Tab-separated table of C-alpha atoms and ligand atoms in Angstrom:
chain	number	residue	atom	x	y	z
Q	224	MET	CA	-0.026	-0.044	0.031
Q	225	ASN	CA	1.491	3.432	-0.919
Q	226	THR	CA	1.566	6.131	1.641
Q	227	GLN	CA	-1.122	8.109	-0.126
Q	228	SER	CA	-3.866	5.487	0.275
Q	229	GLN	CA	-2.640	4.595	3.714
Q	230	SER	CA	-3.122	8.126	4.927
Q	231	THR	CA	-6.637	8.342	3.287
Q	232	ILE	CA	-7.666	5.179	5.069
Q	233	ASN	CA	-6.186	6.376	8.302
Q	234	SER	CA	-7.467	9.901	8.167
Q	235	ILE	CA	-10.269	10.873	10.648
Q	236	ASP	CA	-12.200	14.057	10.157
Q	237	LEU	CA	-11.756	15.570	13.588
Q	238	GLN	CA	-13.495	18.751	12.600
Q	239	PHE	CA	-16.691	16.857	11.580
Q	240	ASP	CA	-16.409	14.837	14.774
Q	241	ARG	CA	-16.342	17.901	16.867
Q	242	LYS	CA	-19.239	19.433	15.063
Q	243	HIS	CA	-21.541	16.466	14.793
Q	244	LEU	CA	-20.701	13.606	17.103
Q	245	TRP	CA	-21.584	13.376	20.729
Q	246	HIS	CA	-18.965	11.826	23.017
Q	247	PRO	CA	-19.568	10.501	26.552
Q	248	TYR	CA	-20.626	13.335	28.969
Q	249	THR	CA	-19.635	16.153	26.598
Q	250	SER	CA	-21.204	19.338	25.347
Q	251	MET	CA	-21.964	19.905	21.656
Q	252	ALA	CA	-21.770	23.575	22.221
Q	253	ASN	CA	-18.339	23.508	23.656
Q	254	ALA	CA	-16.882	20.204	22.451
Q	255	LEU	CA	-13.644	19.016	23.980
Q	256	PRO	CA	-11.010	17.679	21.665
Q	257	ALA	CA	-11.100	13.981	20.889
Q	258	TYR	CA	-7.967	12.039	19.805
Q	259	GLY	CA	-8.180	10.041	16.573
Q	260	VAL	CA	-7.297	6.365	17.040
Q	261	VAL	CA	-6.672	4.287	13.973
Q	262	ALA	CA	-5.676	1.031	15.393
Q	263	ALA	CA	-4.669	-0.722	18.661
Q	264	GLU	CA	-2.608	-3.730	19.487
Q	265	GLY	CA	-1.722	-5.331	22.774
Q	266	VAL	CA	-1.619	-2.433	25.283
Q	267	GLU	CA	-0.929	0.318	22.682
Q	268	LEU	CA	-3.414	2.666	20.957
Q	269	GLN	CA	-2.130	4.104	17.621
Q	270	LEU	CA	-3.050	7.741	16.888
Q	271	GLN	CA	-3.513	9.215	13.392
Q	272	ASP	CA	-0.127	10.759	13.453
Q	273	GLY	CA	1.503	7.374	13.948
Q	274	SER	CA	2.353	7.834	17.637
Q	275	LYS	CA	1.497	5.201	20.088
Q	276	LEU	CA	0.028	5.545	23.608
Q	277	ILE	CA	0.165	2.924	26.360
Q	278	ASP	CA	-3.343	2.353	27.464
Q	279	GLY	CA	-3.981	2.639	31.200
Q	280	THR	CA	-7.767	2.408	30.894
Q	281	SER	CA	-8.519	-0.901	29.130
Q	282	SER	CA	-11.100	1.153	27.249
Q	283	TRP	CA	-13.169	1.849	30.315
Q	284	TRP	CA	-12.030	-1.345	32.170
Q	285	ALA	CA	-13.179	-3.800	29.528
Q	286	CYS	CA	-10.173	-4.714	27.331
Q	287	VAL	CA	-8.547	-7.114	29.773
Q	288	HIS	CA	-6.574	-9.120	27.300
Q	289	GLY	CA	-5.368	-6.163	25.266
Q	290	TYR	CA	-6.330	-5.113	21.667
Q	291	SER	CA	-6.355	-7.196	18.550
Q	292	HIS	CA	-5.836	-10.513	20.391
Q	293	PRO	CA	-5.495	-13.033	17.626
Q	294	LYS	CA	-7.824	-15.582	19.383
Q	295	ILE	CA	-10.752	-13.062	20.017
Q	296	VAL	CA	-10.336	-11.542	16.539
Q	297	ALA	CA	-10.358	-14.992	14.884
Q	298	ALA	CA	-13.441	-16.101	16.847
Q	299	MET	CA	-15.314	-12.967	15.891
Q	300	GLN	CA	-14.295	-13.211	12.147
Q	301	GLN	CA	-15.345	-16.825	11.995
Q	302	GLN	CA	-18.617	-16.034	13.777
Q	303	THR	CA	-19.521	-13.016	11.617
Q	304	ALA	CA	-18.901	-15.004	8.431
Q	305	LYS	CA	-21.249	-17.695	9.633
Q	306	LEU	CA	-24.026	-15.885	11.612
Q	307	SER	CA	-23.505	-12.340	12.778
Q	308	HIS	CA	-26.980	-12.082	14.151
Q	309	VAL	CA	-30.254	-13.846	14.366
Q	310	MET	CA	-33.267	-13.008	16.534
Q	311	PHE	CA	-33.415	-14.847	19.952
Q	312	GLY	CA	-37.167	-15.130	20.130
Q	313	GLY	CA	-37.931	-18.711	19.434
Q	314	ILE	CA	-34.355	-19.331	18.047
Q	315	THR	CA	-31.146	-20.323	19.771
Q	316	HIS	CA	-27.481	-20.913	18.632
Q	317	ARG	CA	-24.251	-22.414	19.829
Q	318	PRO	CA	-22.515	-19.187	20.916
Q	319	ALA	CA	-25.294	-18.291	23.320
Q	320	VAL	CA	-25.525	-21.883	24.701
Q	321	GLU	CA	-21.745	-22.139	25.120
Q	322	LEU	CA	-21.419	-18.808	26.753
Q	323	ALA	CA	-24.205	-19.551	29.211
Q	324	ARG	CA	-22.471	-22.925	29.998
Q	325	LEU	CA	-19.230	-21.045	30.815
Q	326	LEU	CA	-20.938	-18.408	32.904
Q	327	VAL	CA	-22.904	-20.914	34.888
Q	328	GLU	CA	-19.636	-22.921	35.385
Q	329	LEU	CA	-17.498	-19.919	36.463
Q	330	THR	CA	-19.894	-18.151	38.894
Q	331	SER	CA	-21.064	-19.342	42.212
Q	332	PRO	CA	-23.281	-22.507	42.334
Q	333	LYS	CA	-26.554	-20.725	42.999
Q	334	LEU	CA	-26.413	-18.723	39.713
Q	335	THR	CA	-27.863	-21.049	37.095
Q	336	LYS	CA	-29.950	-18.858	34.836
Q	337	VAL	CA	-28.546	-16.437	32.298
Q	338	PHE	CA	-30.213	-13.453	30.677
Q	339	LEU	CA	-28.017	-11.829	27.911
Q	340	ALA	CA	-28.408	-8.076	27.630
Q	341	ASP	CA	-26.770	-5.433	25.373
Q	342	SER	CA	-24.995	-3.281	27.791
Q	343	GLY	CA	-24.121	-3.013	31.486
Q	344	SER	CA	-26.965	-0.475	32.247
Q	345	ILE	CA	-29.392	-2.800	30.667
Q	346	ALA	CA	-28.164	-5.768	32.753
Q	347	VAL	CA	-28.851	-3.554	35.751
Q	348	GLU	CA	-32.349	-2.684	34.545
Q	349	VAL	CA	-32.942	-6.427	33.947
Q	350	ALA	CA	-31.710	-7.246	37.449
Q	351	MET	CA	-34.047	-4.708	39.110
Q	352	LYS	CA	-37.050	-5.981	37.044
Q	353	MET	CA	-36.218	-9.578	38.070
Q	354	ALA	CA	-36.245	-8.642	41.682
Q	355	LEU	CA	-39.583	-6.874	41.373
Q	356	GLN	CA	-41.177	-9.623	39.432
Q	357	TYR	CA	-39.809	-12.194	41.935
Q	358	TRP	CA	-41.691	-10.553	44.711
Q	359	GLN	CA	-44.800	-10.438	42.625
Q	360	GLY	CA	-44.417	-14.124	42.136
Q	361	LYS	CA	-44.409	-14.426	45.961
Q	362	ALA	CA	-47.690	-12.430	45.947
Q	363	ASN	CA	-45.827	-9.591	47.579
Q	364	THR	CA	-46.532	-6.217	46.018
Q	365	ASP	CA	-45.051	-4.076	48.839
Q	366	LYS	CA	-41.413	-4.910	48.001
Q	367	GLN	CA	-40.746	-2.422	45.184
Q	368	LYS	CA	-37.823	-0.391	46.498
Q	369	ILE	CA	-34.196	-0.940	45.968
Q	370	LEU	CA	-31.608	-0.280	48.686
Q	371	THR	CA	-28.164	0.656	47.772
Q	372	ILE	CA	-25.047	2.454	49.276
Q	373	LYS	CA	-23.812	5.947	48.426
Q	374	ASN	CA	-20.936	6.436	46.021
Q	375	GLY	CA	-22.275	3.756	43.738
Q	376	TYR	CA	-22.431	3.688	39.952
Q	377	HIS	CA	-24.729	1.399	37.969
Q	378	GLY	CA	-25.194	2.950	34.584
Q	379	ASP	CA	-27.002	5.797	32.761
Q	380	THR	CA	-30.500	4.480	31.953
Q	381	PHE	CA	-33.322	5.620	34.223
Q	382	ALA	CA	-33.553	2.745	36.648
Q	383	ALA	CA	-29.859	2.428	36.775
Q	384	MET	CA	-29.500	6.142	37.520
Q	385	SER	CA	-31.856	5.782	40.400
Q	386	VAL	CA	-29.357	3.707	42.300
Q	387	CYS	CA	-26.274	5.786	41.362
Q	388	ASP	CA	-24.857	8.123	43.963
Q	389	PRO	CA	-27.513	10.647	44.810
Q	390	GLU	CA	-25.094	13.525	44.710
Q	391	GLY	CA	-22.572	12.510	42.143
Q	392	GLY	CA	-25.265	11.055	39.971
Q	393	MET	CA	-28.102	12.661	37.959
Q	394	HIS	CA	-31.062	12.465	40.390
Q	395	THR	CA	-31.940	16.161	40.685
Q	396	MET	CA	-31.483	16.795	37.023
Q	397	PHE	CA	-34.296	14.606	35.870
Q	398	GLY	CA	-36.628	15.217	38.835
Q	399	GLU	CA	-39.718	12.961	39.125
Q	400	LEU	CA	-38.496	10.611	36.251
Q	401	VAL	CA	-35.850	9.137	38.607
Q	402	THR	CA	-37.411	6.774	41.023
Q	403	LYS	CA	-36.599	7.507	44.762
Q	404	GLN	CA	-34.664	4.570	46.184
Q	405	LEU	CA	-33.174	3.966	49.604
Q	406	PHE	CA	-29.543	4.996	50.240
Q	407	ALA	CA	-27.256	3.876	53.021
Q	408	PRO	CA	-23.918	5.628	53.798
Q	409	ALA	CA	-20.954	4.398	51.714
Q	410	PRO	CA	-18.811	1.888	53.514
Q	411	GLN	CA	-15.749	3.482	55.138
Q	412	SER	CA	-13.563	0.515	56.305
Q	413	ARG	CA	-10.877	0.105	53.668
Q	414	PHE	CA	-10.266	-3.117	51.905
Q	415	ASP	CA	-6.741	-3.324	53.349
Q	416	GLY	CA	-7.603	-1.909	56.830
Q	417	GLU	CA	-9.364	-2.992	59.892
Q	418	PHE	CA	-13.146	-3.542	59.675
Q	419	ASP	CA	-15.281	-1.376	61.907
Q	420	PRO	CA	-18.564	-3.211	62.623
Q	421	GLU	CA	-20.053	0.052	63.938
Q	422	GLU	CA	-20.436	1.315	60.396
Q	423	LEU	CA	-23.143	-1.370	59.809
Q	424	ASN	CA	-25.501	0.324	62.259
Q	425	GLU	CA	-27.134	2.689	59.867
Q	426	ILE	CA	-27.633	0.238	57.073
Q	427	ALA	CA	-29.003	-2.333	59.535
Q	428	SER	CA	-31.527	0.153	60.761
Q	429	ILE	CA	-32.591	0.957	57.251
Q	430	PHE	CA	-33.223	-2.794	56.770
Q	431	GLU	CA	-35.041	-2.997	60.106
Q	432	ASP	CA	-37.362	0.031	59.341
Q	433	ASN	CA	-37.987	-0.656	55.632
Q	434	HIS	CA	-37.491	-4.306	54.792
Q	435	GLN	CA	-41.212	-4.818	53.880
Q	436	GLN	CA	-40.712	-2.339	51.111
Q	437	ILE	CA	-37.218	-3.531	49.979
Q	438	ALA	CA	-37.092	-5.868	47.003
Q	439	ALA	CA	-33.377	-6.004	46.810
Q	440	LEU	CA	-30.048	-4.566	47.908
Q	441	LEU	CA	-27.927	-3.721	44.921
Q	442	VAL	CA	-24.249	-2.891	45.342
Q	443	GLU	CA	-20.886	-3.118	43.493
Q	444	PRO	CA	-18.951	-5.752	45.473
Q	445	ILE	CA	-15.662	-4.564	47.024
Q	446	MET	CA	-14.859	-1.827	44.450
Q	447	GLN	CA	-17.086	1.199	43.882
Q	448	GLY	CA	-15.879	2.169	40.436
Q	449	ALA	CA	-17.132	5.375	38.677
Q	450	GLY	CA	-18.551	6.586	41.977
Q	451	GLY	CA	-15.122	7.129	43.393
Q	452	MET	CA	-12.802	4.133	42.863
Q	453	ARG	CA	-13.226	3.096	46.528
Q	454	PHE	CA	-12.155	-0.317	47.852
Q	455	TYR	CA	-14.177	-1.466	50.808
Q	456	HIS	CA	-13.708	-4.223	53.314
Q	457	SER	CA	-14.683	-7.779	52.596
Q	458	ASP	CA	-16.421	-8.209	56.020
Q	459	TYR	CA	-18.771	-5.321	55.086
Q	460	LEU	CA	-19.982	-7.229	51.970
Q	461	ALA	CA	-20.254	-10.416	53.999
Q	462	ALA	CA	-22.495	-8.505	56.532
Q	463	LEU	CA	-24.682	-7.209	53.752
Q	464	ARG	CA	-25.320	-10.796	52.621
Q	465	LYS	CA	-26.416	-11.665	56.243
Q	466	LEU	CA	-28.635	-8.591	56.511
Q	467	CYS	CA	-30.345	-9.621	53.234
Q	468	ASP	CA	-30.919	-13.101	54.546
Q	469	LYS	CA	-32.210	-11.888	57.900
Q	470	TYR	CA	-34.717	-9.394	56.344
Q	471	ASN	CA	-35.734	-11.517	53.313
Q	472	VAL	CA	-34.215	-9.128	50.727
Q	473	LEU	CA	-32.550	-10.216	47.471
Q	474	LEU	CA	-28.952	-9.397	46.920
Q	475	ILE	CA	-27.968	-8.076	43.491
Q	476	LEU	CA	-24.254	-7.706	42.934
Q	477	ASP	CA	-23.111	-5.496	40.072
Q	478	GLU	CA	-19.865	-7.056	38.940
Q	479	ILE	CA	-19.812	-5.136	35.653
Q	480	ALA	CA	-16.507	-3.384	36.600
Q	481	THR	CA	-15.041	-5.993	38.957
Q	482	GLY	CA	-15.775	-9.306	37.106
Q	483	PHE	CA	-13.227	-11.382	35.389
Q	484	GLY	CA	-10.177	-10.840	37.628
Q	485	ARG	CA	-9.809	-7.079	37.993
Q	486	THR	CA	-9.659	-7.076	41.809
Q	487	GLY	CA	-7.463	-10.213	42.086
Q	488	LYS	CA	-10.419	-12.658	42.349
Q	489	LEU	CA	-12.304	-13.921	39.358
Q	490	PHE	CA	-15.303	-12.236	40.838
Q	491	ALA	CA	-15.050	-9.611	43.651
Q	492	TYR	CA	-17.723	-11.408	45.804
Q	493	GLU	CA	-15.164	-14.186	46.233
Q	494	HIS	CA	-13.204	-11.874	48.623
Q	495	SER	CA	-16.145	-12.264	50.927
Q	496	GLN	CA	-17.042	-15.810	50.101
Q	497	ILE	CA	-20.700	-14.991	49.500
Q	498	GLU	CA	-23.184	-15.625	46.760
Q	499	ALA	CA	-25.541	-13.195	44.941
Q	500	ASP	CA	-29.106	-13.935	44.167
Q	501	ILE	CA	-28.699	-11.866	41.019
Q	502	LEU	CA	-25.421	-10.991	39.346
Q	503	CYS	CA	-24.699	-8.378	36.677
Q	504	LEU	CA	-21.759	-8.897	34.275
Q	505	GLY	CA	-20.611	-6.584	31.417
Q	506	LYS	CA	-17.438	-4.671	30.416
Q	507	ALA	CA	-14.763	-7.368	30.349
Q	508	LEU	CA	-17.333	-10.110	29.432
Q	509	THR	CA	-16.241	-9.840	25.792
Q	510	GLY	CA	-12.713	-8.866	26.583
Q	511	GLY	CA	-13.913	-5.388	25.638
Q	512	TYR	CA	-14.339	-6.176	21.961
Q	513	ILE	CA	-18.002	-5.607	21.583
Q	514	SER	CA	-20.949	-4.647	23.860
Q	515	LEU	CA	-22.560	-7.541	25.722
Q	516	ALA	CA	-23.777	-7.935	29.309
Q	517	ALA	CA	-25.392	-10.671	31.330
Q	518	THR	CA	-27.760	-10.812	34.300
Q	519	MET	CA	-27.593	-14.245	36.110
Q	520	CYS	CA	-29.898	-15.394	38.794
Q	521	SER	CA	-30.732	-18.393	40.983
Q	522	ASP	CA	-33.357	-21.071	40.313
Q	523	GLU	CA	-35.326	-19.547	43.257
Q	524	VAL	CA	-35.389	-16.107	41.581
Q	525	ALA	CA	-36.213	-17.467	38.227
Q	526	GLN	CA	-39.124	-19.506	39.693
Q	527	GLY	CA	-40.464	-16.436	41.438
Q	528	VAL	CA	-40.405	-14.525	38.224
Q	529	SER	CA	-42.203	-17.265	36.388
Q	530	ASP	CA	-44.826	-17.287	39.198
Q	531	SER	CA	-45.577	-13.675	38.766
Q	532	PRO	CA	-48.848	-12.565	37.202
Q	533	ALA	CA	-47.155	-11.940	33.852
Q	534	GLY	CA	-45.931	-15.604	33.969
Q	535	VAL	CA	-42.834	-14.691	32.007
Q	536	PHE	CA	-39.872	-12.368	32.382
Q	537	MET	CA	-40.753	-9.021	30.768
Q	538	HIS	CA	-37.647	-8.140	28.841
Q	539	GLY	CA	-36.356	-9.088	25.371
Q	540	PRO	CA	-34.168	-6.679	23.345
Q	541	THR	CA	-33.824	-6.908	19.604
Q	542	PHE	CA	-30.199	-7.963	19.725
Q	543	MET	CA	-30.590	-10.234	22.650
Q	544	GLY	CA	-27.997	-12.981	22.706
Q	545	ASN	CA	-26.101	-11.590	19.594
Q	546	PRO	CA	-24.005	-14.552	18.271
Q	547	LEU	CA	-21.026	-12.242	17.307
Q	548	ALA	CA	-20.901	-10.779	20.801
Q	549	CYS	CA	-21.298	-14.261	22.395
Q	550	ALA	CA	-18.349	-15.516	20.279
Q	551	ALA	CA	-16.145	-12.776	21.466
Q	552	ALA	CA	-17.180	-13.517	25.116
Q	553	ILE	CA	-16.459	-17.191	24.679
Q	554	ALA	CA	-12.998	-16.504	23.306
Q	555	SER	CA	-12.228	-13.969	26.142
Q	556	ILE	CA	-13.402	-16.476	28.815
Q	557	GLU	CA	-11.338	-19.174	27.325
Q	558	LEU	CA	-8.324	-16.905	27.756
Q	559	ILE	CA	-9.399	-16.209	31.272
Q	560	LYS	CA	-9.617	-19.909	31.885
Q	561	GLU	CA	-6.047	-20.403	30.818
Q	562	ASN	CA	-5.461	-18.665	34.152
Q	563	GLN	CA	-2.631	-16.351	33.375
Q	564	TRP	CA	-4.746	-13.481	34.770
Q	565	GLN	CA	-4.070	-14.504	38.269
Q	566	THR	CA	-0.265	-14.167	37.914
Q	567	GLN	CA	-0.615	-11.093	35.835
Q	568	VAL	CA	-3.007	-9.267	38.178
Q	569	SER	CA	-1.006	-9.987	41.228
Q	570	ALA	CA	2.253	-8.857	39.598
Q	571	ILE	CA	0.519	-5.625	38.535
Q	572	GLU	CA	-0.759	-5.222	42.142
Q	573	THR	CA	2.641	-5.606	43.552
Q	574	GLN	CA	4.186	-3.203	41.078
Q	575	LEU	CA	1.507	-0.625	41.428
Q	576	LYS	CA	1.959	-0.749	45.330
Q	577	THR	CA	5.689	-0.338	45.028
Q	578	GLU	CA	5.745	2.407	42.348
Q	579	LEU	CA	2.734	4.504	43.568
Q	580	ALA	CA	3.520	4.426	47.302
Q	581	ASP	CA	5.643	7.604	47.591
Q	582	ALA	CA	2.947	9.697	45.743
Q	583	ILE	CA	1.313	10.007	49.132
Q	584	ASN	CA	3.922	12.579	49.926
Q	585	TYR	CA	2.953	14.912	47.190
Q	586	GLU	CA	1.237	18.075	48.198
Q	587	HIS	CA	-2.065	17.502	46.409
Q	588	VAL	CA	-2.388	13.757	46.825
Q	589	ASN	CA	-4.869	12.796	49.505
Q	590	ASP	CA	-4.760	9.017	49.130
Q	591	VAL	CA	-2.961	6.336	47.223
Q	592	ARG	CA	-4.750	2.929	46.877
Q	593	VAL	CA	-4.158	-0.274	44.969
Q	594	LEU	CA	-6.307	-3.364	44.545
Q	595	GLY	CA	-5.638	-6.006	42.007
Q	596	ALA	CA	-5.043	-4.334	38.634
Q	597	VAL	CA	-6.405	-0.961	39.803
Q	598	GLY	CA	-4.175	1.867	40.904
Q	599	VAL	CA	-5.577	5.112	42.245
Q	600	LEU	CA	-4.233	8.605	43.266
Q	601	GLU	CA	-6.949	10.524	44.980
Q	602	MET	CA	-6.244	14.206	44.562
Q	603	SER	CA	-7.312	17.031	46.897
Q	604	SER	CA	-9.532	18.652	44.263
Q	605	THR	CA	-11.557	18.010	41.146
Q	606	LEU	CA	-9.418	17.779	38.035
Q	607	ASN	CA	-9.698	19.255	34.509
Q	608	THR	CA	-10.031	16.104	32.497
Q	609	ALA	CA	-9.251	17.700	29.135
Q	610	GLU	CA	-6.238	19.542	30.296
Q	611	LEU	CA	-4.784	16.487	32.043
Q	612	GLN	CA	-5.576	14.233	29.162
Q	613	GLN	CA	-3.274	16.357	26.991
Q	614	GLU	CA	-0.479	16.021	29.591
Q	615	PHE	CA	-0.875	12.281	29.573
Q	616	VAL	CA	-0.804	12.051	25.810
Q	617	ASN	CA	2.328	14.201	25.826
Q	618	LEU	CA	3.820	11.594	28.141
Q	619	GLY	CA	2.857	8.778	25.777
Q	620	VAL	CA	0.063	7.242	27.846
Q	621	TRP	CA	-3.685	7.087	27.747
Q	622	ILE	CA	-5.034	7.816	31.180
Q	623	ARG	CA	-8.361	9.618	31.691
Q	624	PRO	CA	-8.842	11.192	35.113
Q	625	PHE	CA	-12.320	11.982	36.465
Q	626	SER	CA	-13.536	13.895	39.419
Q	627	ASN	CA	-10.535	14.053	41.796
Q	628	LEU	CA	-9.047	10.703	40.664
Q	629	ILE	CA	-6.096	9.827	38.520
Q	630	TYR	CA	-6.328	6.082	38.190
Q	631	ILE	CA	-5.310	3.247	35.905
Q	632	MET	CA	-6.891	-0.107	35.110
Q	633	PRO	CA	-4.471	-1.519	32.382
Q	634	PRO	CA	-5.015	-4.666	30.379
Q	635	TYR	CA	-3.681	-7.717	32.268
Q	636	CYS	CA	-0.970	-8.245	29.649
Q	637	VAL	CA	0.743	-4.937	30.307
Q	638	THR	CA	4.509	-5.449	30.708
Q	639	ALA	CA	6.412	-4.319	33.758
Q	640	GLU	CA	8.114	-1.686	31.495
Q	641	GLN	CA	4.799	-0.298	30.168
Q	642	LEU	CA	3.301	-0.380	33.634
Q	643	SER	CA	6.269	1.724	34.874
Q	644	LYS	CA	5.639	4.275	32.220
Q	645	LEU	CA	1.978	4.508	33.341
Q	646	THR	CA	2.832	4.969	37.015
Q	647	HIS	CA	5.535	7.440	36.119
Q	648	ALA	CA	3.075	9.470	34.094
Q	649	MET	CA	0.447	9.378	36.918
Q	650	LYS	CA	3.096	10.642	39.409
Q	651	THR	CA	4.437	13.361	37.039
Q	652	VAL	CA	1.024	14.804	36.445
Q	653	ALA	CA	0.056	14.411	40.126
Q	654	ALA	CA	3.222	16.180	41.224
Q	655	ASN	CA	2.638	19.072	38.891
Q	656	ILE	CA	-0.985	19.812	39.428
Q	657	ASN	CA	-2.009	23.273	40.463
Q	658	PRO	CA	-5.415	22.737	41.968
Q	659	SER	CA	-6.397	26.376	41.655
Q	660	THR	CA	-6.490	26.099	37.818
Q	661	ASN	CA	-8.143	22.702	37.858
Q	662	ASP	CA	-11.718	23.505	38.391
Q	663	ILE	CA	-13.855	21.374	36.188
Q	664	ALA	CA	-17.475	21.839	37.211
Q	665	PHE	CA	-19.840	18.950	36.662
Q	666	ILE	CA	-18.488	15.889	35.056
Q	667	SER	CA	-18.342	13.060	37.715
Q	668	HIS	CA	-17.464	10.307	35.316
Q	669	GLY	CA	-16.494	10.002	31.692
T	125	PLP	C1	-19.826	0.651	33.469
T	125	PLP	C2	-20.729	0.212	34.544
T	125	PLP	C3	-22.107	-0.007	34.345
T	125	PLP	C4	-22.831	0.448	33.053
T	125	PLP	O1	-22.429	-0.314	31.932
T	125	PLP	P1	-22.591	0.260	30.494
T	125	PLP	O2	-22.163	-0.924	29.619
T	125	PLP	O3	-21.752	1.530	30.339
T	125	PLP	O4	-24.112	0.593	30.401
T	125	PLP	C5	-22.909	-0.508	35.371
T	125	PLP	N1	-22.331	-0.840	36.577
T	125	PLP	C6	-21.025	-0.683	36.766
T	125	PLP	C7	-20.453	-1.181	38.143
T	125	PLP	C8	-20.234	-0.166	35.841
T	125	PLP	O5	-18.847	0.035	36.088
């Protein structure tokens, strides 16, 4: 291929993009610059100008095996040539069946039923519907509230928004359209610290006072992601399971960010040795190659749903069980099952702890925390994402801060050298921040 045609293929019209294309959490009136990516391989994104960036985000925590992995690419190519999509109503296919088999095998014994959804937010909607229909099946129409904890993030659709953090989320913005749910304080005991049982008092009294109205408790296990990158104590999660049992409340775990090894366990609930009644998976489910999510539940929940007046589960999107997405997920899970992730994630954790530790001494760093393949520098004030983004690109890395957090969640195949470049960039930027000029107003994630 000559250079002329190469550059035509690679050229991205950034002007048009800026004028016509919405990006996540951005203004069309005052569009922020977007970087043109033409290809990606392993842990590197390639920009239009030919420069390469080491990716510290795994494309929002999804791309755990790195980009252009030959196994996932081949699986998707073969599948798309054979059957890219077929409706799931009244029809089934091998990729969906094989994926369901893998998910049932990998997750805790109670989770036997799989609903394939299009995205994480939809998986959360589906989970909430399941919980409500379950109680209808038990002839209980009082249990219609969801209890959750503050600092959570569960997606951007309306029901998902209703359980996001009431301040960092979008509750007030949409007024009555966002259902009022119950919120307990966010857990304070750190994952790596002592557990203070006192902090259960408030949530226990919410259970005590409201359990007749509570259909389910919905939380992100161990790691609260977009709501603040907080890692909480495994005893807290174990205690939540006990409270759910005591008060006859379903436990929905949103493992969309934590699933598939990110926190050092295959699923974060394993830190607490508990089981969910309903589990949401997404993001890394397909290795980050294409959108797909899953909501799993127990036989008991599925039976309740089927006993409800509707007699069926009331959800069925057009692209449900998309074969191409299922093929990507199967390939990704097969890579997970080769079990290198454990060694990789624990090596990343060790290196992050070593290399980020001294950042605690920087003037504007409030906290340094690491869990599995997640490294976080919490700064003393909100950051200007666009400005810092440019700094990171200048340093040859792709790191996207939000709120007051500079964090990385790299693909598990990141090399020690690439990881050092990422931590070096985090520390360089953190050391040079002038909080008085970093005053971004609204964006809490994205
Ligand atoms: C990203 C995320 C979601 C939403 O997933 P989408 O695919 O963006 O809709 C839900 N819950 C958690 C914990 C997430 O991190």
